[in-house]
Coordinates of N, CA and C in Angstrom, one line a residue:
M1100 N -18.6 -0.4 -8.0 CA -18.8 1.1 -8.2 C -19.3 1.1 -9.9
A1101 N -20.1 0.2 -10.1 CA -20.7 0.4 -11.5 C -21.5 1.6 -11.8
A1102 N -21.5 2.2 -12.8 CA -22.1 3.5 -12.9 C -23.3 3.1 -13.5
D1103 N -24.4 4.1 -12.9 CA -25.9 3.9 -13.2 C -26.0 4.5 -14.9
K1104 N -26.6 4.1 -15.8 CA -26.7 4.5 -17.1 C -27.1 5.8 -17.1
G1105 N -26.2 6.7 -18.1 CA -26.0 8.1 -18.1 C -25.2 8.8 -17.0
K1106 N -24.8 8.1 -16.1 CA -24.2 8.7 -15.1 C -22.5 8.7 -15.2
V1107 N -21.9 9.8 -15.3 CA -20.5 9.7 -15.3 C -19.9 10.0 -14.3
T1108 N -18.8 9.5 -13.7 CA -18.1 10.0 -12.5 C -16.6 10.2 -13.0
I1109 N -15.9 11.1 -12.4 CA -14.5 11.3 -12.7 C -13.9 11.5 -11.3
W1110 N -12.7 10.6 -11.1 CA -11.7 10.7 -10.1 C -10.9 11.9 -10.3
H1111 N -10.8 13.2 -9.8 CA -10.2 14.1 -10.2 C -9.1 15.0 -9.2
N1112 N -8.2 15.4 -9.9 CA -7.2 16.1 -9.1 C -7.3 17.5 -9.9
P1113 N -7.6 18.6 -9.5 CA -7.8 19.8 -10.2 C -6.3 20.4 -10.4
R1114 N -5.2 19.9 -9.8 CA -3.9 20.2 -10.2 C -3.2 19.5 -11.2
C1115 N -3.8 18.5 -11.6 CA -3.3 17.5 -12.7 C -3.7 17.8 -14.2
G1116 N -2.9 18.1 -15.1 CA -3.3 18.5 -16.5 C -4.2 17.5 -17.1
N1117 N -3.9 16.2 -17.0 CA -4.7 14.9 -17.6 C -6.0 15.1 -17.1
S1118 N -6.0 15.2 -15.9 CA -7.4 15.2 -15.3 C -8.2 16.5 -15.6
R1119 N -7.7 17.6 -15.6 CA -8.5 18.8 -16.0 C -8.8 18.7 -17.6
G1120 N -7.8 18.1 -18.4 CA -8.2 17.7 -19.7 C -9.2 16.7 -20.1
A1121 N -9.3 15.8 -19.3 CA -10.4 14.8 -19.4 C -11.9 15.5 -19.0
L1122 N -11.7 16.1 -17.8 CA -13.1 16.9 -17.5 C -13.3 17.8 -18.5
Q1123 N -12.6 18.7 -19.3 CA -13.1 19.5 -20.1 C -13.6 18.8 -21.3
L1124 N -13.0 17.6 -21.8 CA -13.6 16.8 -23.0 C -15.0 16.6 -22.5
L1125 N -15.2 16.1 -21.3 CA -16.6 15.6 -21.0 C -17.7 16.8 -20.8
R1126 N -17.1 17.9 -20.6 CA -17.9 19.1 -20.5 C -18.1 19.5 -22.0
E1127 N -17.3 19.5 -22.7 CA -17.5 20.2 -24.1 C -18.4 19.1 -24.8
R1128 N -18.6 17.9 -24.4 CA -19.8 17.2 -24.9 C -21.1 17.3 -24.2
G1129 N -21.3 18.3 -23.2 CA -22.5 18.3 -22.5 C -22.5 17.4 -21.7
I1130 N -21.3 16.9 -21.0 CA -21.7 16.0 -19.9 C -21.1 16.5 -18.8
E1131 N -21.9 16.8 -17.6 CA -21.6 17.2 -16.5 C -21.5 15.9 -15.5
P1132 N -20.1 15.5 -15.2 CA -19.9 14.5 -14.4 C -20.1 14.8 -12.7
E1133 N -20.3 13.8 -12.3 CA -20.0 13.8 -10.6 C -18.5 13.7 -10.5
V1134 N -18.0 14.9 -10.0 CA -16.4 15.2 -9.9 C -16.2 14.8 -8.5
V1135 N -15.3 13.6 -8.2 CA -14.9 13.2 -7.0 C -13.3 13.5 -6.7
D1136 N -13.3 14.2 -5.8 CA -11.8 14.8 -5.4 C -11.4 13.6 -4.4
Y1137 N -10.6 12.7 -5.2 CA -10.3 11.3 -4.5 C -9.2 11.6 -3.5
L1138 N -8.5 12.9 -3.4 CA -7.5 13.1 -2.7 C -8.3 13.4 -1.0
A1139 N -9.5 14.1 -1.2 CA -10.2 14.5 -0.1 C -11.0 13.7 0.4
N1140 N -11.5 13.0 -0.6 CA -12.6 11.6 -0.4 C -12.1 10.5 -1.1
P1141 N -11.1 9.8 -0.4 CA -10.5 8.5 -1.3 C -11.4 7.5 -1.1
P1142 N -11.4 6.5 -2.3 CA -12.3 5.4 -2.2 C -11.9 4.4 -1.3
D1143 N -13.1 3.6 -0.7 CA -12.6 2.4 0.1 C -12.0 1.4 -0.5
R1144 N -11.6 0.3 0.2 CA -10.8 -0.8 -0.5 C -11.5 -1.4 -1.7
A1145 N -13.0 -1.7 -1.2 CA -13.7 -2.5 -2.3 C -13.8 -1.7 -3.6
T1146 N -14.0 -0.4 -3.3 CA -14.2 0.5 -4.5 C -12.9 0.5 -5.3
L1147 N -11.7 0.7 -4.6 CA -10.4 0.7 -5.3 C -10.2 -0.5 -6.1
L1148 N -10.4 -1.5 -5.6 CA -10.2 -3.0 -6.1 C -11.0 -3.0 -7.3
E1149 N -12.4 -2.6 -7.2 CA -13.4 -2.8 -8.1 C -13.1 -1.8 -9.5
V1150 N -12.6 -0.7 -9.3 CA -12.0 0.1 -10.3 C -10.7 -0.3 -10.9
A1151 N -9.8 -0.9 -10.2 CA -8.6 -1.3 -10.8 C -8.9 -2.4 -11.7
T1152 N -9.9 -3.3 -11.2 CA -10.1 -4.6 -12.2 C -10.8 -3.9 -13.4
A1153 N -12.0 -3.2 -13.1 CA -12.8 -2.7 -14.2 C -12.2 -2.0 -15.2
S1154 N -11.2 -1.1 -14.8 CA -10.4 -0.4 -16.0 C -9.3 -1.1 -16.6
G1155 N -9.2 -2.3 -16.1 CA -8.2 -3.2 -17.2 C -6.8 -3.1 -16.8
V1156 N -6.5 -2.3 -15.9 CA -5.0 -1.7 -15.6 C -4.5 -2.5 -14.4
G1157 N -5.4 -3.0 -13.6 CA -5.2 -3.6 -12.3 C -4.5 -2.4 -11.3
L1158 N -4.1 -3.1 -10.2 CA -3.5 -2.1 -9.1 C -2.1 -1.4 -9.7
R1159 N -1.4 -2.2 -10.1 CA -0.1 -1.8 -10.8 C -0.4 -0.8 -11.7
G1160 N -1.3 -0.7 -12.5 CA -1.4 0.2 -13.7 C -2.1 1.4 -12.7
L1161 N -2.7 1.4 -11.9 CA -3.5 2.5 -11.2 C -2.4 3.3 -10.3
V1162 N -1.5 2.6 -10.0 CA -0.6 3.3 -8.8 C 0.4 4.4 -9.6
R1163 N 0.3 5.6 -8.9 CA 1.4 6.4 -9.6 C 2.9 6.3 -9.2
D1164 N 3.7 5.7 -9.9 CA 5.1 5.1 -9.5 C 6.0 6.2 -9.7
K1165 N 5.5 7.6 -10.0 CA 6.5 8.8 -9.9 C 6.3 9.8 -8.6
E1166 N 5.4 9.3 -7.9 CA 5.1 10.1 -6.7 C 6.6 9.7 -5.9
A1167 N 6.6 10.9 -5.1 CA 7.9 10.2 -4.0 C 7.8 9.4 -3.1
V1168 N 6.4 9.3 -2.6 CA 6.0 8.4 -1.6 C 6.0 6.9 -2.0
F1169 N 6.1 6.8 -3.5 CA 6.1 5.6 -3.9 C 7.5 4.9 -3.7
A1170 N 8.6 6.0 -3.9 CA 9.8 5.3 -3.6 C 10.4 5.3 -2.1
E1171 N 9.6 6.4 -1.4 CA 9.9 6.2 0.0 C 9.4 4.9 0.8
L1172 N 8.4 4.4 0.1 CA 7.8 3.1 0.8 C 8.4 1.9 0.1
G1173 N 9.3 2.0 -1.0 CA 9.9 1.0 -1.6 C 8.8 0.2 -2.0
L1174 N 8.1 0.5 -3.0 CA 7.0 -0.1 -3.6 C 7.2 -0.7 -5.1
G1175 N 8.5 -0.6 -5.5 CA 8.9 -1.2 -7.0 C 8.4 -2.4 -7.0
G1176 N 8.7 -3.4 -6.0 CA 8.6 -4.6 -6.3 C 7.4 -5.3 -5.5
A1177 N 6.4 -4.4 -5.1 CA 5.4 -4.6 -4.2 C 4.3 -5.5 -4.8
D1178 N 3.7 -6.4 -3.9 CA 2.6 -7.2 -4.4 C 1.5 -6.5 -4.4
D1179 N 0.3 -6.8 -5.0 CA -0.9 -6.2 -5.0 C -1.4 -5.9 -3.6
A1180 N -1.5 -6.5 -2.7 CA -1.9 -6.3 -1.4 C -1.3 -5.0 -0.9
T1181 N 0.2 -5.1 -0.9 CA 1.1 -4.0 -0.6 C 0.7 -2.8 -1.2
L1182 N 0.5 -2.8 -2.4 CA -0.1 -1.6 -3.3 C -1.2 -1.1 -2.9
L1183 N -2.1 -2.0 -2.7 CA -3.6 -1.5 -2.2 C -3.5 -0.9 -0.9
D1184 N -2.7 -1.3 0.1 CA -2.6 -0.7 1.4 C -2.0 0.8 1.0
A1185 N -1.1 0.8 0.3 CA -0.2 2.1 0.1 C -1.3 3.0 -0.5
M1186 N -2.0 2.4 -1.5 CA -2.8 3.6 -2.1 C -4.0 4.2 -1.2
L1187 N -4.5 3.1 -0.4 CA -5.6 3.6 0.6 C -5.0 4.7 1.7
A1188 N -3.7 4.4 2.0 CA -2.9 5.2 3.0 C -2.5 6.4 2.5
H1189 N -2.2 6.5 1.2 CA -1.8 7.8 0.6 C -2.5 8.0 -0.9
P1190 N -3.5 8.3 -0.8 CA -4.4 8.5 -2.0 C -3.7 9.4 -3.3
I1191 N -2.7 9.8 -2.8 CA -1.9 10.5 -4.0 C -1.3 9.6 -5.0
L1192 N -1.1 8.2 -4.4 CA -0.6 7.3 -5.4 C -1.5 6.8 -6.2
I1193 N -2.9 7.0 -6.1 CA -3.8 6.7 -7.1 C -3.7 7.5 -8.3
N1194 N -3.5 7.0 -9.6 CA -3.4 7.5 -10.9 C -4.8 8.3 -11.1
R1195 N -4.8 9.3 -12.1 CA -5.8 9.8 -12.2 C -5.7 10.6 -13.7
P1196 N -6.5 10.9 -14.4 CA -8.2 10.5 -13.8 C -8.6 9.3 -14.1
V1197 N -9.6 8.8 -13.5 CA -10.3 7.7 -13.8 C -11.9 8.1 -13.9
V1198 N -12.3 7.6 -15.1 CA -13.8 8.1 -15.4 C -14.4 6.8 -15.4
I1199 N -15.7 6.8 -14.7 CA -16.6 5.7 -14.7 C -17.8 5.9 -15.2
T1200 N -18.2 5.0 -16.2 CA -19.7 5.3 -17.1 C -20.3 3.9 -17.0
A1201 N -21.4 3.9 -17.6 CA -22.0 2.7 -18.1 C -21.5 2.0 -19.1
R1202 N -20.9 2.5 -20.0 CA -20.0 1.8 -21.0 C -18.6 1.4 -20.4
G1203 N -18.1 1.6 -19.2 CA -16.9 1.1 -18.7 C -16.0 2.1 -17.8
T1204 N -15.0 1.6 -17.5 CA -14.2 2.4 -16.5 C -12.7 2.4 -17.3
R1205 N -12.3 3.8 -17.3 CA -11.1 3.8 -18.0 C -9.9 4.8 -17.0
L1206 N -8.7 4.4 -16.9 CA -7.4 5.5 -16.6 C -7.5 6.4 -17.8
C1207 N -7.7 7.6 -17.6 CA -7.8 8.6 -18.9 C -6.5 9.3 -19.0
R1208 N -5.4 8.5 -19.4 CA -4.2 9.1 -19.6 C -3.8 8.6 -21.0
P1209 N -3.6 9.4 -21.9 CA -4.0 10.8 -21.9 C -5.5 10.8 -22.1
P1210 N -5.9 12.2 -21.9 CA -7.4 12.7 -21.5 C -8.2 12.3 -22.5
E1211 N -7.7 11.9 -24.0 CA -8.5 11.7 -24.9 C -9.2 10.2 -24.9
K1212 N -8.6 9.6 -24.0 CA -9.1 8.2 -23.7 C -10.5 8.3 -23.2
V1213 N -10.8 9.3 -22.5 CA -12.3 9.3 -22.1 C -13.3 9.2 -23.4
L1214 N -12.7 9.5 -24.5 CA -13.7 9.4 -25.7 C -14.3 8.1 -25.9
E1215 N -13.4 7.1 -25.5 CA -13.7 5.6 -25.7 C -14.8 5.1 -24.8
L1216 N -15.4 6.0 -23.9 CA -16.6 5.8 -22.9 C -17.7 6.6 -23.5
L1217 N -17.7 7.3 -24.4 CA -18.9 8.3 -24.7 C -19.5 7.5 -26.1
D1218 N -20.7 7.8 -25.8 CA -21.5 7.2 -27.2 C -21.4 8.0 -28.6

């Protein structure tokens, strides 16, 4: 899911303060990103793997371990394949916001991490 030059994509959850903050920082800099509601339109397996790798945090870093479903599924000691399957089945487990640009991909927690991706 490499970004086209100049294109910015954010995997966004409007109920998340970090996600709203990253989106606001982009817009304050005159960038109107493609906003992907990843809960309604989750990524496919290949895209999720690509983003986890490109972000530098891997699947373990991209999973929301504070979600109730994480504990319910017993994912604490899960391997990457199990985490991937769980994230695809339960997109709420995907951490946010993820911002994808031509300069790189980042999990923007805190939101100011988005500034690392801007010229």
